[in-house]
Amino acid sequence: QALRERGCRSEEQFREVLREIEAEVQRRKQLPHQSVERRAIISKCYKPKHPEVYTLQDSFLAPEFLEIERFCTSPGADLQGLLSYLESFSDKRIYRLPVFTEQFCQALLDELENFEQSDMPKGRPNTMNNYGVLLNELGMDEPFLTPLRERLLPITALLYPELGGACLDSHKAFVVKYSLHEDLDLSSHYDNAEVTLNVSLGKEFTEGNLYFGEFNQDPSPVPKYIEVDHVGGRGLLHRGGQIHGALPIASGERWNLIVWMRASAVRNRLCPMCRRKPELVEAEGFGDGFTEPPQGEELPQTVNVCAL
């Protein structure tokens, strides 16, 4: 029925679509193995220009972020108190907060450009972002991204309790790049995440604002969109299911750090993408953030490839 609604009429059209789906399934099945191979080569052969940026340090974090962290870990911290530190947008539960210093953003960008100019193999973030870097392949997961996610937990616990904000236990992190001769914009979509952090790293650019619509489970006949501009070193926190996109840049080059944060306690019950009980396959690393339930609980059915 879904294919018919999208214009499939003849048997040949159905067969062609099924061939494309099967090819995409096979491509996705290979992605984890290819990523492991790339990471091994990078670990062995790549010489970082700024090795210090691979390990999270307090000096990388904006003083205001450290102040917010202190508040959220103090006795009696509550949502209303936290909101006094944040910039809120509309009623869509989108919040902006300082994350990194300008000096760190510059050093990280210099490192990423050095990697881009190397002859190392490069995986790209996803099918919508053709330029950028998968940070786990650079070896940044354990020393940088996991500590960053864990330091965000006291904040997300207050902002998104129903989405597992207190138990975000895995992530997928990447940097996206937009420029006039590469990716210009990003179509409307929602993330494979419970909570997303989007930090503006720079560089110089014009236009390219983010826009946000409805939550994916609250369709509206006339969606209301709001625009949010980028502020260097500051990050936006939003629900992964919030429909959003990026308008075209008009000049320059824009880089953003994206961290999809996931709570297995939430997604083990219901896949956030297909809204069904997950069907799992074994995966390297975090996979898509699902975990096997504790012993004694029912295991999700195992299939050849996740519906994602």
XYZ file of C-alpha atoms in Angstrom:
308
model
C 0.000 0.000 0.000
C 2.829 2.419 0.866
C 4.473 1.810 -2.508
C 1.200 2.295 -4.353
C 0.695 5.615 -2.606
C 4.117 6.635 -3.912
C 3.354 5.858 -7.531
C 4.148 2.144 -7.961
C 1.647 0.618 -10.338
C 3.168 -2.122 -12.504
C 4.840 -5.355 -11.458
C 8.089 -4.148 -12.996
C 7.983 -1.004 -10.839
C 7.464 -3.139 -7.727
C 10.345 -5.418 -8.677
C 12.650 -2.448 -9.303
C 11.831 -0.940 -5.898
C 12.412 -4.296 -4.189
C 15.805 -4.588 -5.922
C 16.744 -1.125 -4.615
C 15.604 -2.058 -1.108
C 17.612 -5.275 -1.147
C 20.708 -3.403 -2.343
C 20.281 -0.877 0.488
C 19.836 -3.678 3.030
C 23.079 -5.289 1.883
C 24.875 -1.915 1.981
C 23.757 -1.295 5.558
C 24.781 -4.765 6.655
C 28.327 -3.995 5.513
C 28.592 -0.597 7.226
C 29.698 -1.817 10.689
C 32.437 -4.051 9.238
C 33.704 -1.280 6.954
C 33.785 1.155 9.879
C 35.853 -1.247 12.005
C 38.325 -1.659 9.122
C 38.647 2.106 8.639
C 39.165 2.720 12.350
C 41.953 0.115 12.475
C 43.765 1.773 9.558
C 43.348 5.272 11.034
C 44.553 4.140 14.455
C 47.665 2.616 12.920
C 48.547 5.174 10.268
C 47.089 8.597 11.065
C 49.200 11.145 12.935
C 46.959 13.687 14.734
C 47.897 17.345 14.468
C 46.315 18.178 17.836
C 46.348 14.962 19.906
C 45.165 16.868 22.979
C 41.642 17.371 21.538
C 40.960 13.631 21.648
C 40.575 13.585 25.445
C 37.909 15.760 27.079
C 39.317 18.343 29.488
C 37.592 20.947 31.645
C 39.541 23.646 29.827
C 37.660 22.763 26.610
C 34.296 23.481 28.245
C 32.791 26.951 28.466
C 32.798 28.363 32.019
C 28.998 28.701 31.746
C 28.702 24.997 30.971
C 30.657 24.166 34.119
C 28.334 26.443 36.097
C 25.257 24.676 34.685
C 26.849 21.327 35.499
C 27.469 22.430 39.096
C 23.866 23.537 39.467
C 22.421 20.297 38.040
C 24.524 18.141 40.359
C 23.698 20.196 43.457
C 21.052 19.154 46.025
C 17.605 20.438 45.126
C 18.355 21.113 41.449
C 15.099 21.333 39.501
C 13.840 22.094 36.010
C 12.814 25.681 36.713
C 16.215 26.473 38.149
C 17.964 24.913 35.148
C 15.833 26.853 32.658
C 17.151 30.102 34.111
C 20.584 29.147 32.703
C 19.310 28.157 29.228
C 17.893 29.880 26.185
C 14.532 28.304 25.286
C 12.835 28.378 21.903
C 9.075 28.377 21.551
C 7.297 25.523 23.328
C 9.176 22.840 21.410
C 11.598 22.017 24.244
C 14.612 23.192 22.280
C 17.324 24.705 24.461
C 20.629 26.449 23.779
C 23.553 26.385 26.194
C 27.279 27.204 26.051
C 29.337 24.031 25.545
C 32.874 24.691 24.248
C 35.374 27.531 24.298
C 36.278 29.284 21.065
C 39.877 28.070 21.397
C 38.797 24.446 21.578
C 36.470 24.806 18.572
C 39.344 26.214 16.517
C 41.707 23.416 17.556
C 39.119 20.714 16.815
C 38.364 22.199 13.394
C 42.075 22.351 12.604
C 42.369 18.679 13.555
C 39.352 17.687 11.444
C 40.664 19.570 8.421
C 44.032 17.893 8.849
C 42.283 14.523 8.807
C 40.194 15.491 5.765
C 43.359 16.412 3.865
C 45.036 13.105 4.722
C 44.858 9.976 2.603
C 43.090 8.024 5.360
C 39.863 6.154 4.524
C 36.794 8.168 5.501
C 33.290 7.103 6.380
C 30.571 9.725 6.091
C 27.946 10.461 8.762
C 24.841 9.174 6.940
C 23.003 9.184 3.625
C 21.948 12.827 4.126
C 25.384 14.203 5.041
C 28.013 13.481 2.402
C 30.764 15.537 4.043
C 31.972 15.265 7.603
C 33.692 12.843 9.945
C 32.553 9.856 12.008
C 34.260 10.590 15.313
C 34.346 6.991 16.560
C 36.572 6.142 13.581
C 39.003 8.807 14.790
C 39.103 7.103 18.184
C 37.236 9.840 20.048
C 34.453 7.715 21.569
C 36.004 6.538 24.820
C 38.266 9.477 25.757
C 36.051 12.363 24.617
C 32.464 11.583 23.666
C 31.490 9.157 26.411
C 32.677 11.582 29.147
C 30.843 14.433 27.385
C 27.604 12.421 27.245
C 27.955 11.474 30.903
C 28.485 15.100 31.908
C 25.323 16.061 30.036
C 23.218 13.504 31.950
C 22.336 15.751 34.919
C 21.072 18.312 32.382
C 19.120 15.933 30.136
C 17.686 14.167 33.206
C 15.862 17.383 34.108
C 14.942 18.406 30.550
C 13.803 15.070 29.097
C 12.942 12.590 31.883
C 10.348 10.728 29.795
C 12.948 10.096 27.058
C 15.465 8.468 29.379
C 17.385 11.691 29.900
C 18.879 10.267 33.091
C 20.064 7.047 31.441
C 21.451 7.990 28.028
C 23.932 5.130 27.792
C 25.222 5.263 24.200
C 25.670 7.647 21.322
C 26.593 8.164 17.697
C 28.697 11.283 17.132
C 29.853 12.940 13.945
C 30.785 16.301 12.509
C 28.903 17.646 9.505
C 30.265 20.159 7.040
C 28.363 22.516 4.735
C 29.879 24.659 2.005
C 28.878 26.122 -1.360
C 30.415 23.347 -3.432
C 29.440 20.443 -1.163
C 26.363 19.957 1.035
C 24.368 23.194 1.170
C 21.447 22.234 3.360
C 19.655 19.345 5.071
C 16.093 18.239 4.372
C 13.466 17.724 7.069
C 14.073 14.623 9.160
C 14.179 13.324 12.703
C 17.097 11.611 14.415
C 17.726 8.040 15.519
C 18.175 9.351 19.048
C 16.278 10.076 22.207
C 18.108 13.408 22.681
C 20.354 15.264 20.224
C 23.140 17.734 20.937
C 24.086 20.016 18.015
C 27.086 22.293 18.647
C 28.175 25.012 16.227
C 31.961 24.786 15.738
C 32.359 27.493 13.054
C 33.723 28.670 10.594
C 32.667 31.875 8.828
C 29.350 31.529 6.975
C 26.076 33.296 6.264
C 22.525 31.949 6.458
C 22.128 28.194 7.044
C 19.806 28.486 10.064
C 18.305 25.388 11.596
C 14.527 25.014 11.499
C 12.297 22.936 13.753
C 8.774 21.662 13.218
C 6.533 19.324 15.156
C 7.489 16.268 17.174
C 7.236 13.185 14.956
C 4.460 11.675 17.062
C 2.376 14.877 17.007
C 1.545 15.469 13.334
C -0.140 18.763 12.552
C -2.168 19.628 9.427
C -0.339 22.973 9.323
C 3.088 22.463 10.975
C 4.588 25.486 12.683
C 8.293 25.967 12.055
C 10.740 28.108 13.967
C 14.243 29.116 12.895
C 17.258 29.051 15.194
C 20.591 30.590 14.268
C 24.015 29.159 15.025
C 26.197 30.591 17.789
C 29.818 29.465 17.895
C 30.652 27.123 20.762
C 27.015 26.862 21.826
C 24.910 23.752 21.508
C 21.246 23.032 20.943
C 19.594 20.242 22.891
C 16.409 18.851 21.378
C 14.362 15.690 21.314
C 15.610 13.300 18.646
C 12.069 12.933 17.335
C 11.742 16.669 16.680
C 11.375 17.198 12.932
C 14.111 19.579 11.818
C 16.463 20.520 9.006
C 19.040 23.083 7.891
C 18.451 25.926 5.451
C 21.045 26.512 2.701
C 24.155 28.476 3.566
C 24.743 31.517 1.340
C 28.520 31.770 1.736
C 31.475 30.324 3.611
C 31.728 27.040 5.426
C 29.837 25.670 8.440
C 30.850 22.789 10.736
C 28.680 21.304 13.482
C 29.235 18.557 16.029
C 26.196 16.267 16.273
C 25.777 13.771 19.119
C 22.811 11.390 18.927
C 22.316 10.246 22.522
C 20.366 7.058 23.151
C 18.716 5.373 26.130
C 18.545 1.600 25.762
C 15.932 1.469 28.533
C 13.602 3.437 26.245
C 14.417 2.020 22.824
C 14.564 -1.590 23.953
C 10.796 -1.308 24.383
C 10.025 0.603 21.180
C 12.254 1.451 18.211
C 12.194 5.275 17.803
C 12.352 4.989 14.018
C 9.759 2.348 13.119
C 7.764 2.599 16.383
C 7.714 -1.169 16.810
C 9.348 -3.601 19.193
C 12.977 -3.809 18.017
C 14.336 -6.770 16.112
C 18.054 -7.004 16.773
C 21.237 -8.250 15.208
C 24.643 -8.320 16.873
C 26.661 -5.174 16.219
C 30.090 -3.744 16.949
C 30.339 -1.019 19.579
C 27.124 0.827 20.404
C 25.282 -0.319 17.284
C 22.059 1.691 17.224
C 21.861 1.897 21.003
C 19.790 -1.208 21.692
C 20.886 -3.773 24.267
C 19.835 -7.277 25.150
C 17.537 -7.265 28.193
C 18.768 -8.626 31.527
C 18.698 -12.374 32.048
C 15.185 -13.684 32.568
C 13.489 -11.072 30.382
C 12.223 -11.877 26.911
C 14.810 -11.361 24.162
C 13.787 -9.388 21.048
C 13.476 -11.549 17.959
C 16.693 -11.824 15.937
C 16.530 -11.122 12.219
C 19.066 -10.717 9.442
C 19.148 -6.928 9.563
C 17.553 -4.334 11.802
C 14.523 -2.607 10.322
C 16.435 0.671 10.689
